[in-house]
């Protein structure tokens, strides 16, 4: 491509680079917009949750209420009675803000807040909209904090989850390495036994477990939630084993030839390659422990000073959800969500490597 | 091929460590951020039950004192105490106000015990409160592991049902304490008996009659007269005609009180049930036998205690309910009931239901604040309507305290309940009426003052509640059936379809129920 | 693929091989020992107890009257399976749910992981956090949210559908739609699987993609011949774990019907709900244990089938031995 009609090579290169950058930018915008819209659909229920958590009972059960958190305008009459103000279309076509004093099927009586005069109006008051003004009900969160000792619950939950996560991940890493890299007679059978340990539902295991932990005096402490975790859980071992098996053996073998012990190989060769899976397992255990409900409930029963977040949340929602105030439950759950989301946001950066999928190199 | 492992390995390794470090610092920050504020509230478990009873409980909803073994001797202040455990959660007693008062009752009781001088070892009462939805599971776990509490209550018939054979016959304790059981209405005492053995499981404590709650504003808006507050009083229809207060009358006015968003009521042409915004009647948080019993006492099991039956009054009731939902549109269906508009099931509090049948325990949680759950404005109570035969029946709940059969301190637990029963402030917070004694006086002096404060100018006619107690159903709608819980599940399954499914054949519904129940009864005997 | 080739680079003399094999076994057992210890001390007891209880009439509130009843529990289970009693119908609900939800979730999780691993995507950390967020909400709370969101009259979805002029199902109030409602709810839990796939994708060597590119392969070829085989081990994990998860599906259905009858109309009466009812509501823990072991057998068979076929579709770059 050296025709005289062509621009100078350097310019052409520059242009094509620029064109490529533009093309890359456009595709990037497209992919990002697509993902954003997916996320929006995916998180619609979360939107409902968030908006509900900052509304009050009055708005949630109101007719013609807006989607956003708001308060209807009220008017206090001379006799101390409080009426709701509506936007009323009068017979002359004007719209006035009037307080509904006596609603009726055919005609209703309103009070004009400006001068206190009564106005009789013919029509269906149910079709009228109140005069809503934007107002976020932080009260809901205050109520939550009044009833639940959040700092205590958070502290307890963090202690149980952080210690548990350390134990779960370290033990699972060790055991998974054993399953992934060593020839052991009967290993397949053992592996099946490992997986079988998670196949029975907790509902039938609970009572034997409870009796056993009670016999050793562990009920009423965190020990039943923490100690067993240090002896490798099948979910974690299985996942790490799967991941370790995807790692080629050349490095292990090279290290082995250099005289490294298996422990050394695990620490210096396997673990560094398996960070994404190890972080994933840590996150799983952390959130499992964070959201674990029944075990803390029964082992810490009668020990409010040891209770974890979900136990508190559950008690809270049991009290409020049935009385029609699910919005308080949602406020509480949202509040409880802050710390885990922060932790995830920090932790997920381990998955940053990414692969070259597009035809464009980076 | 050469895997790029080592470069990537070290790179990932460093990043991995920094991740962990960052995570750890977040956790440490969070822990240290809250430990400051908790240092003062976290009680020390090892100081024994009394110490933590005295400590202000940090989480009012998760309550309990470290439960030692019941009957254990605990030394407090150099004096031996005997530990008695009180379990709350199978019935009333789990909302924040009730929890707080129960704690006060416990510390009051413990203080009284400390002062006793009769030489009997004082009791230290330990309170364990478990939220309703998990209470049964927790209690069963404790029982299965031989760690049951001593005193269990308040609890109603249904709450006890899963624990057949678990509670002691209180007759000897009652005789020893010298209680005169003839003072109690026989129908109430009957509900205290174990359906299988006839053992007396408790003394009638809180009575919760049921009646009609109504919203005065919605009646005013429709230009309708309020429902009658005396049995036998007639109702004046909008055209001035006087009619008997029957379920037919309720249907007729409930349809006038059911309105769509265009303002049309359910009797008018062009009424749009898909966009209904107000309902004339609600059986709130109802259940198949409870709603049926409002039409006349009865039972699914015949007198021989093994044949399944469907009483005629109950067939009328279910049909009335079903038609009310799907044909006459004055009762909300399942979807509508669980909508935000109807406060997700707490329909009476939504301001969009004109009348509803409910038990008195509902008053525990009514609020005059519209921004709060359980909101009410102007309301009152009315008598139950009569059935076609002119008979008025009010379903009723009765709570009691029971004692576990393995309790080593049954006698002492009985002492505890004898004290709790005297606390009328707690009774009022449960929403109950004392089973005997001056009931109207109780309403005037204990209930009214709190209600007058909450709902200024809204006077509730409590005489209705007392009258309805006189029209209490017999047998109780929760009365014993063979294979009780399974049977309850089976008719409950069919009953729930009345609110979810349009186009049911009611004859088939009735036969489905009796068939399923017959099988349960056969399996249970 | 090239990776599998140079496996037998270490050639030890036959004599030392024996002792090497023994040493390897010992080392392997040493690595398994934390789990083996935990198995004996913590895990085995409840599992063996549940098996033993399945041959008794163990009643949780009358533990003292426990009696050995042989195979009675299993006989009852068999009859409830044959005449479409509780066992048969709850197995049906569970199987229907599994068929709808497992494939959907796996595809969705994989798709999302691929999307969130894209070079072309800006703000990956934010999106990953957003898609994972619902997993962090306790199940009970998120189920309550979905009940409100899906409500047929005031729920957002119904309002959107009505706005588009479409009818809205009543979801959790309609026996024909409740299970689908739970499938939708399950999508909210896609974050866990997505994360596992993301971790798997980090292990795919970039060189392999370049190799395909050199061969002139497109996006599909890259996915089919590199990504899929390379992440097949974690795909295998996700499939097996989802099957186990469905076999124990409980909490969400329990929130929908707190009495555990599987309402509306028994449409959400899952296998584990029946087990819970038997064990905890009707107190027949012996029978519930038998139910648990029946499901155990079913899942073990599924697992064995998966393991057997895995040789054909799961690719372990490190070799499986």
PDB file of C-alpha atoms in Angstrom, chain B residues 18-257:
ATOM      1  CA  UNK B  18      -3.411  -6.625  49.241  1.00  0.00           C
ATOM      2  CA  UNK B  19      -7.022  -7.741  48.876  1.00  0.00           C
ATOM      3  CA  UNK B  20      -6.870  -9.653  52.108  1.00  0.00           C
ATOM      4  CA  UNK B  21      -5.207  -6.757  53.852  1.00  0.00           C
ATOM      5  CA  UNK B  22      -7.888  -4.381  52.622  1.00  0.00           C
ATOM      6  CA  UNK B  23     -10.635  -6.765  53.681  1.00  0.00           C
ATOM      7  CA  UNK B  24      -9.132  -7.244  57.072  1.00  0.00           C
ATOM      8  CA  UNK B  25      -8.827  -3.525  57.594  1.00  0.00           C
ATOM      9  CA  UNK B  26     -12.487  -3.003  56.681  1.00  0.00           C
ATOM     10  CA  UNK B  27     -13.444  -5.656  59.189  1.00  0.00           C
ATOM     11  CA  UNK B  28     -11.199  -4.276  61.896  1.00  0.00           C
ATOM     12  CA  UNK B  29     -12.510  -0.783  61.302  1.00  0.00           C
ATOM     13  CA  UNK B  30     -16.072  -1.950  61.557  1.00  0.00           C
ATOM     14  CA  UNK B  31     -15.395  -3.932  64.715  1.00  0.00           C
ATOM     15  CA  UNK B  32     -13.593  -1.110  66.398  1.00  0.00           C
ATOM     16  CA  UNK B  33     -16.228   1.362  65.255  1.00  0.00           C
ATOM     17  CA  UNK B  34     -18.921  -0.470  67.100  1.00  0.00           C
ATOM     18  CA  UNK B  35     -17.106  -1.961  70.019  1.00  0.00           C
ATOM     19  CA  UNK B  36     -16.915   1.453  71.630  1.00  0.00           C
ATOM     20  CA  UNK B  37     -20.649   1.755  71.839  1.00  0.00           C
ATOM     21  CA  UNK B  38     -21.254  -1.826  72.857  1.00  0.00           C
ATOM     22  CA  UNK B  39     -18.797  -1.992  75.690  1.00  0.00           C
ATOM     23  CA  UNK B  40     -21.415  -0.639  78.031  1.00  0.00           C
ATOM     24  CA  UNK B  41     -24.265  -2.837  76.915  1.00  0.00           C
ATOM     25  CA  UNK B  42     -22.771  -6.284  76.447  1.00  0.00           C
ATOM     26  CA  UNK B  43     -23.627  -8.181  79.573  1.00  0.00           C
ATOM     27  CA  UNK B  44     -21.237 -10.736  80.959  1.00  0.00           C
ATOM     28  CA  UNK B  45     -22.746 -14.149  80.599  1.00  0.00           C
ATOM     29  CA  UNK B  46     -20.789 -15.747  83.368  1.00  0.00           C
ATOM     30  CA  UNK B  47     -22.318 -13.704  86.146  1.00  0.00           C
ATOM     31  CA  UNK B  48     -25.397 -15.856  86.110  1.00  0.00           C
ATOM     32  CA  UNK B  49     -29.024 -15.386  85.385  1.00  0.00           C
ATOM     33  CA  UNK B  50     -29.814 -12.539  87.702  1.00  0.00           C
ATOM     34  CA  UNK B  51     -27.031 -10.323  86.543  1.00  0.00           C
ATOM     35  CA  UNK B  52     -28.270 -10.365  83.007  1.00  0.00           C
ATOM     36  CA  UNK B  53     -31.891 -10.036  84.002  1.00  0.00           C
ATOM     37  CA  UNK B  54     -30.916  -6.798  85.607  1.00  0.00           C
ATOM     38  CA  UNK B  55     -28.881  -5.569  82.648  1.00  0.00           C
ATOM     39  CA  UNK B  56     -30.929  -3.611  80.146  1.00  0.00           C
ATOM     40  CA  UNK B  57     -31.329  -6.001  77.261  1.00  0.00           C
ATOM     41  CA  UNK B  58     -29.562  -4.541  74.254  1.00  0.00           C
ATOM     42  CA  UNK B  59     -31.838  -6.071  71.676  1.00  0.00           C
ATOM     43  CA  UNK B  60     -35.391  -5.969  72.898  1.00  0.00           C
ATOM     44  CA  UNK B  61     -36.479  -8.413  70.235  1.00  0.00           C
ATOM     45  CA  UNK B  62     -33.982 -11.092  71.007  1.00  0.00           C
ATOM     46  CA  UNK B  63     -34.579 -11.719  74.610  1.00  0.00           C
ATOM     47  CA  UNK B  64     -33.577 -14.178  77.181  1.00  0.00           C
ATOM     48  CA  UNK B  65     -31.474 -14.729  80.172  1.00  0.00           C
ATOM     49  CA  UNK B  66     -28.793 -17.383  80.053  1.00  0.00           C
ATOM     50  CA  UNK B  67     -31.024 -20.332  80.723  1.00  0.00           C
ATOM     51  CA  UNK B  68     -29.515 -22.631  83.254  1.00  0.00           C
ATOM     52  CA  UNK B  69     -31.118 -25.951  83.918  1.00  0.00           C
ATOM     53  CA  UNK B  70     -34.546 -25.531  85.395  1.00  0.00           C
ATOM     54  CA  UNK B  71     -34.577 -26.248  89.092  1.00  0.00           C
ATOM     55  CA  UNK B  72     -30.908 -25.401  89.347  1.00  0.00           C
ATOM     56  CA  UNK B  73     -29.874 -23.727  92.587  1.00  0.00           C
ATOM     57  CA  UNK B  74     -28.277 -20.360  91.954  1.00  0.00           C
ATOM     58  CA  UNK B  75     -26.602 -18.297  94.598  1.00  0.00           C
ATOM     59  CA  UNK B  76     -27.401 -14.611  94.361  1.00  0.00           C
ATOM     60  CA  UNK B  77     -26.229 -12.183  96.981  1.00  0.00           C
ATOM     61  CA  UNK B  78     -25.163 -15.060  99.176  1.00  0.00           C
ATOM     62  CA  UNK B  79     -28.655 -16.538  99.155  1.00  0.00           C
ATOM     63  CA  UNK B  80     -29.721 -19.680  97.336  1.00  0.00           C
ATOM     64  CA  UNK B  81     -32.406 -19.262  94.681  1.00  0.00           C
ATOM     65  CA  UNK B  82     -34.135 -21.868  92.613  1.00  0.00           C
ATOM     66  CA  UNK B  83     -34.223 -21.267  88.873  1.00  0.00           C
ATOM     67  CA  UNK B  84     -37.567 -21.325  87.056  1.00  0.00           C
ATOM     68  CA  UNK B  85     -37.686 -20.763  83.303  1.00  0.00           C
ATOM     69  CA  UNK B  86     -40.562 -18.959  81.595  1.00  0.00           C
ATOM     70  CA  UNK B  87     -40.936 -19.424  77.829  1.00  0.00           C
ATOM     71  CA  UNK B  88     -42.897 -16.897  75.771  1.00  0.00           C
ATOM     72  CA  UNK B  89     -43.577 -17.157  72.047  1.00  0.00           C
ATOM     73  CA  UNK B  90     -46.303 -19.680  71.278  1.00  0.00           C
ATOM     74  CA  UNK B  91     -48.989 -17.018  71.534  1.00  0.00           C
ATOM     75  CA  UNK B  92     -49.037 -13.378  72.511  1.00  0.00           C
ATOM     76  CA  UNK B  93     -46.054 -11.646  74.063  1.00  0.00           C
ATOM     77  CA  UNK B  94     -43.536 -11.014  71.304  1.00  0.00           C
ATOM     78  CA  UNK B  95     -44.042  -7.413  70.272  1.00  0.00           C
ATOM     79  CA  UNK B  96     -41.625  -4.803  71.638  1.00  0.00           C
ATOM     80  CA  UNK B  97     -44.006  -3.258  74.178  1.00  0.00           C
ATOM     81  CA  UNK B  98     -45.048  -6.662  75.491  1.00  0.00           C
ATOM     82  CA  UNK B  99     -41.439  -7.802  75.686  1.00  0.00           C
ATOM     83  CA  UNK B 100     -40.450  -4.793  77.752  1.00  0.00           C
ATOM     84  CA  UNK B 101     -43.343  -5.204  80.159  1.00  0.00           C
ATOM     85  CA  UNK B 102     -42.691  -8.919  80.533  1.00  0.00           C
ATOM     86  CA  UNK B 103     -39.133  -8.094  81.532  1.00  0.00           C
ATOM     87  CA  UNK B 104     -40.457  -5.683  84.117  1.00  0.00           C
ATOM     88  CA  UNK B 105     -42.831  -8.322  85.405  1.00  0.00           C
ATOM     89  CA  UNK B 106     -39.921 -10.735  85.769  1.00  0.00           C
ATOM     90  CA  UNK B 107     -37.736  -8.292  87.675  1.00  0.00           C
ATOM     91  CA  UNK B 108     -40.684  -7.288  89.886  1.00  0.00           C
ATOM     92  CA  UNK B 109     -41.315 -10.926  90.634  1.00  0.00           C
ATOM     93  CA  UNK B 110     -37.665 -11.606  91.390  1.00  0.00           C
ATOM     94  CA  UNK B 111     -37.535  -8.585  93.706  1.00  0.00           C
ATOM     95  CA  UNK B 112     -40.608  -9.856  95.573  1.00  0.00           C
ATOM     96  CA  UNK B 113     -39.032 -13.292  95.890  1.00  0.00           C
ATOM     97  CA  UNK B 114     -35.858 -11.822  97.281  1.00  0.00           C
ATOM     98  CA  UNK B 115     -37.876 -10.232 100.055  1.00  0.00           C
ATOM     99  CA  UNK B 116     -39.735 -13.342 101.089  1.00  0.00           C
ATOM    100  CA  UNK B 117     -39.312 -14.349 104.690  1.00  0.00           C
ATOM    101  CA  UNK B 118     -41.375 -17.538 104.932  1.00  0.00           C
ATOM    102  CA  UNK B 119     -38.322 -19.741 104.780  1.00  0.00           C
ATOM    103  CA  UNK B 120     -39.115 -21.137 101.346  1.00  0.00           C
ATOM    104  CA  UNK B 121     -36.261 -20.859  98.895  1.00  0.00           C
ATOM    105  CA  UNK B 122     -36.863 -17.808  96.685  1.00  0.00           C
ATOM    106  CA  UNK B 123     -37.359 -18.267  92.948  1.00  0.00           C
ATOM    107  CA  UNK B 124     -35.225 -16.605  90.344  1.00  0.00           C
ATOM    108  CA  UNK B 125     -37.343 -16.356  87.224  1.00  0.00           C
ATOM    109  CA  UNK B 126     -35.596 -16.458  83.884  1.00  0.00           C
ATOM    110  CA  UNK B 127     -37.406 -15.241  80.791  1.00  0.00           C
ATOM    111  CA  UNK B 128     -36.960 -16.637  77.304  1.00  0.00           C
ATOM    112  CA  UNK B 129     -38.816 -14.961  74.453  1.00  0.00           C
ATOM    113  CA  UNK B 130     -38.789 -16.426  70.977  1.00  0.00           C
ATOM    114  CA  UNK B 131     -40.551 -14.855  68.024  1.00  0.00           C
ATOM    115  CA  UNK B 132     -43.747 -16.603  67.088  1.00  0.00           C
ATOM    116  CA  UNK B 133     -42.602 -18.016  63.762  1.00  0.00           C
ATOM    117  CA  UNK B 134     -39.663 -19.883  65.274  1.00  0.00           C
ATOM    118  CA  UNK B 135     -40.996 -20.527  68.780  1.00  0.00           C
ATOM    119  CA  UNK B 136     -42.383 -23.987  68.032  1.00  0.00           C
ATOM    120  CA  UNK B 137     -39.114 -25.176  66.484  1.00  0.00           C
ATOM    121  CA  UNK B 138     -37.001 -23.796  69.319  1.00  0.00           C
ATOM    122  CA  UNK B 139     -39.210 -25.262  72.005  1.00  0.00           C
ATOM    123  CA  UNK B 140     -39.186 -28.647  70.302  1.00  0.00           C
ATOM    124  CA  UNK B 141     -35.397 -28.569  70.047  1.00  0.00           C
ATOM    125  CA  UNK B 142     -35.189 -27.825  73.758  1.00  0.00           C
ATOM    126  CA  UNK B 143     -37.624 -30.600  74.587  1.00  0.00           C
ATOM    127  CA  UNK B 144     -35.826 -33.107  72.355  1.00  0.00           C
ATOM    128  CA  UNK B 145     -32.538 -32.348  74.066  1.00  0.00           C
ATOM    129  CA  UNK B 146     -34.033 -32.591  77.533  1.00  0.00           C
ATOM    130  CA  UNK B 147     -33.717 -28.879  78.157  1.00  0.00           C
ATOM    131  CA  UNK B 148     -37.338 -27.794  78.326  1.00  0.00           C
ATOM    132  CA  UNK B 149     -38.444 -24.644  80.150  1.00  0.00           C
ATOM    133  CA  UNK B 150     -40.859 -24.881  83.076  1.00  0.00           C
ATOM    134  CA  UNK B 151     -43.630 -22.378  82.478  1.00  0.00           C
ATOM    135  CA  UNK B 152     -44.893 -21.941  78.948  1.00  0.00           C
ATOM    136  CA  UNK B 153     -47.354 -19.247  77.986  1.00  0.00           C
ATOM    137  CA  UNK B 154     -49.424 -17.368  77.222  1.00  0.00           C
ATOM    138  CA  UNK B 155     -50.542 -20.072  74.855  1.00  0.00           C
ATOM    139  CA  UNK B 156     -53.831 -20.907  73.172  1.00  0.00           C
ATOM    140  CA  UNK B 157     -55.275 -24.207  72.010  1.00  0.00           C
ATOM    141  CA  UNK B 158     -53.596 -24.081  68.612  1.00  0.00           C
ATOM    142  CA  UNK B 159     -50.229 -23.119  70.058  1.00  0.00           C
ATOM    143  CA  UNK B 160     -50.413 -26.125  72.371  1.00  0.00           C
ATOM    144  CA  UNK B 161     -51.515 -28.487  69.653  1.00  0.00           C
ATOM    145  CA  UNK B 162     -48.053 -29.491  68.451  1.00  0.00           C
ATOM    146  CA  UNK B 163     -47.118 -30.521  71.977  1.00  0.00           C
ATOM    147  CA  UNK B 164     -49.642 -33.211  72.798  1.00  0.00           C
ATOM    148  CA  UNK B 165     -48.719 -34.965  76.035  1.00  0.00           C
ATOM    149  CA  UNK B 166     -46.030 -32.429  76.863  1.00  0.00           C
ATOM    150  CA  UNK B 167     -47.797 -30.520  79.639  1.00  0.00           C
ATOM    151  CA  UNK B 168     -48.746 -31.647  83.115  1.00  0.00           C
ATOM    152  CA  UNK B 169     -52.253 -32.098  84.436  1.00  0.00           C
ATOM    153  CA  UNK B 170     -52.641 -29.072  86.685  1.00  0.00           C
ATOM    154  CA  UNK B 171     -55.534 -30.483  88.711  1.00  0.00           C
ATOM    155  CA  UNK B 172     -53.449 -31.484  91.771  1.00  0.00           C
ATOM    156  CA  UNK B 173     -51.622 -28.140  91.830  1.00  0.00           C
ATOM    157  CA  UNK B 174     -54.915 -26.272  91.519  1.00  0.00           C
ATOM    158  CA  UNK B 175     -56.423 -28.326  94.345  1.00  0.00           C
ATOM    159  CA  UNK B 176     -53.377 -27.729  96.509  1.00  0.00           C
ATOM    160  CA  UNK B 177     -53.493 -23.982  95.888  1.00  0.00           C
ATOM    161  CA  UNK B 178     -57.176 -24.023  96.784  1.00  0.00           C
ATOM    162  CA  UNK B 179     -58.508 -22.476  93.555  1.00  0.00           C
ATOM    163  CA  UNK B 180     -62.260 -22.643  93.039  1.00  0.00           C
ATOM    164  CA  UNK B 181     -62.624 -23.726  89.428  1.00  0.00           C
ATOM    165  CA  UNK B 182     -66.429 -23.456  89.548  1.00  0.00           C
ATOM    166  CA  UNK B 183     -66.003 -19.677  89.358  1.00  0.00           C
ATOM    167  CA  UNK B 184     -64.889 -20.103  85.767  1.00  0.00           C
ATOM    168  CA  UNK B 185     -67.462 -20.601  83.001  1.00  0.00           C
ATOM    169  CA  UNK B 186     -67.514 -24.298  82.135  1.00  0.00           C
ATOM    170  CA  UNK B 187     -67.062 -23.573  78.406  1.00  0.00           C
ATOM    171  CA  UNK B 188     -63.760 -21.845  79.187  1.00  0.00           C
ATOM    172  CA  UNK B 189     -62.565 -24.645  81.419  1.00  0.00           C
ATOM    173  CA  UNK B 190     -63.403 -27.144  78.687  1.00  0.00           C
ATOM    174  CA  UNK B 191     -60.993 -25.452  76.304  1.00  0.00           C
ATOM    175  CA  UNK B 192     -58.217 -26.014  78.810  1.00  0.00           C
ATOM    176  CA  UNK B 193     -58.525 -29.787  78.604  1.00  0.00           C
ATOM    177  CA  UNK B 194     -56.342 -32.142  76.651  1.00  0.00           C
ATOM    178  CA  UNK B 195     -58.548 -33.561  73.919  1.00  0.00           C
ATOM    179  CA  UNK B 196     -57.146 -37.057  74.316  1.00  0.00           C
ATOM    180  CA  UNK B 197     -56.711 -37.525  78.054  1.00  0.00           C
ATOM    181  CA  UNK B 198     -59.049 -34.900  79.496  1.00  0.00           C
ATOM    182  CA  UNK B 199     -56.226 -33.557  81.683  1.00  0.00           C
ATOM    183  CA  UNK B 200     -56.580 -29.929  82.772  1.00  0.00           C
ATOM    184  CA  UNK B 201     -53.581 -28.188  81.210  1.00  0.00           C
ATOM    185  CA  UNK B 202     -54.082 -24.737  82.659  1.00  0.00           C
ATOM    186  CA  UNK B 203     -56.359 -22.175  84.241  1.00  0.00           C
ATOM    187  CA  UNK B 204     -58.236 -19.862  81.850  1.00  0.00           C
ATOM    188  CA  UNK B 205     -56.158 -16.689  81.812  1.00  0.00           C
ATOM    189  CA  UNK B 206     -56.780 -14.186  79.014  1.00  0.00           C
ATOM    190  CA  UNK B 207     -60.020 -14.322  77.081  1.00  0.00           C
ATOM    191  CA  UNK B 208     -60.158 -12.772  73.647  1.00  0.00           C
ATOM    192  CA  UNK B 209     -63.702 -12.622  72.302  1.00  0.00           C
ATOM    193  CA  UNK B 210     -64.163 -11.654  68.674  1.00  0.00           C
ATOM    194  CA  UNK B 211     -66.459  -9.056  67.194  1.00  0.00           C
ATOM    195  CA  UNK B 212     -66.821  -6.697  64.280  1.00  0.00           C
ATOM    196  CA  UNK B 213     -64.347  -3.826  64.054  1.00  0.00           C
ATOM    197  CA  UNK B 214     -65.620  -1.021  61.856  1.00  0.00           C
ATOM    198  CA  UNK B 215     -64.264   2.182  60.348  1.00  0.00           C
ATOM    199  CA  UNK B 216     -66.644   5.053  61.124  1.00  0.00           C
ATOM    200  CA  UNK B 217     -65.251   7.289  58.392  1.00  0.00           C
ATOM    201  CA  UNK B 218     -66.014   4.790  55.658  1.00  0.00           C
ATOM    202  CA  UNK B 219     -69.588   4.332  56.913  1.00  0.00           C
ATOM    203  CA  UNK B 220     -70.002   8.124  56.977  1.00  0.00           C
ATOM    204  CA  UNK B 221     -68.637   8.432  53.479  1.00  0.00           C
ATOM    205  CA  UNK B 222     -71.173   5.923  52.223  1.00  0.00           C
ATOM    206  CA  UNK B 223     -73.958   7.598  54.203  1.00  0.00           C
ATOM    207  CA  UNK B 224     -74.652   4.367  56.091  1.00  0.00           C
ATOM    208  CA  UNK B 225     -75.680   3.850  59.710  1.00  0.00           C
ATOM    209  CA  UNK B 226     -73.180   2.170  62.013  1.00  0.00           C
ATOM    210  CA  UNK B 227     -73.693  -1.517  62.797  1.00  0.00           C
ATOM    211  CA  UNK B 228     -75.570  -2.386  66.023  1.00  0.00           C
ATOM    212  CA  UNK B 229     -73.784  -2.705  69.349  1.00  0.00           C
ATOM    213  CA  UNK B 230     -76.357  -4.816  71.102  1.00  0.00           C
ATOM    214  CA  UNK B 231     -77.481  -8.287  70.173  1.00  0.00           C
ATOM    215  CA  UNK B 232     -81.054  -8.133  68.907  1.00  0.00           C
ATOM    216  CA  UNK B 233     -80.844  -4.510  67.723  1.00  0.00           C
ATOM    217  CA  UNK B 234     -81.928  -4.011  64.161  1.00  0.00           C
ATOM    218  CA  UNK B 235     -80.000  -2.273  61.421  1.00  0.00           C
ATOM    219  CA  UNK B 236     -81.496   0.631  59.494  1.00  0.00           C
ATOM    220  CA  UNK B 237     -80.830   0.363  55.785  1.00  0.00           C
ATOM    221  CA  UNK B 238     -80.306   3.470  53.630  1.00  0.00           C
ATOM    222  CA  UNK B 239     -83.959   3.291  52.470  1.00  0.00           C
ATOM    223  CA  UNK B 240     -85.091   3.486  56.089  1.00  0.00           C
ATOM    224  CA  UNK B 241     -86.210  -0.125  56.377  1.00  0.00           C
ATOM    225  CA  UNK B 242     -85.228  -1.900  59.573  1.00  0.00           C
ATOM    226  CA  UNK B 243     -83.671  -5.334  59.151  1.00  0.00           C
ATOM    227  CA  UNK B 244     -82.249  -7.950  61.452  1.00  0.00           C
ATOM    228  CA  UNK B 245     -78.429  -7.855  61.947  1.00  0.00           C
ATOM    229  CA  UNK B 246     -77.621 -11.033  60.043  1.00  0.00           C
ATOM    230  CA  UNK B 247     -74.843 -12.151  57.719  1.00  0.00           C
ATOM    231  CA  UNK B 248     -77.205 -11.353  54.827  1.00  0.00           C
ATOM    232  CA  UNK B 249     -77.462  -7.796  56.050  1.00  0.00           C
ATOM    233  CA  UNK B 250     -73.689  -7.628  56.403  1.00  0.00           C
ATOM    234  CA  UNK B 251     -73.366  -8.766  52.809  1.00  0.00           C
ATOM    235  CA  UNK B 252     -75.800  -6.130  51.592  1.00  0.00           C
ATOM    236  CA  UNK B 253     -74.140  -3.211  53.315  1.00  0.00           C
ATOM    237  CA  UNK B 254     -70.633  -4.556  52.689  1.00  0.00           C
ATOM    238  CA  UNK B 255     -71.362  -4.406  48.961  1.00  0.00           C
ATOM    239  CA  UNK B 256     -72.324  -0.754  49.347  1.00  0.00           C
ATOM    240  CA  UNK B 257     -69.028  -0.250  51.148  1.00  0.00           C
TER     241      UNK B 257
END
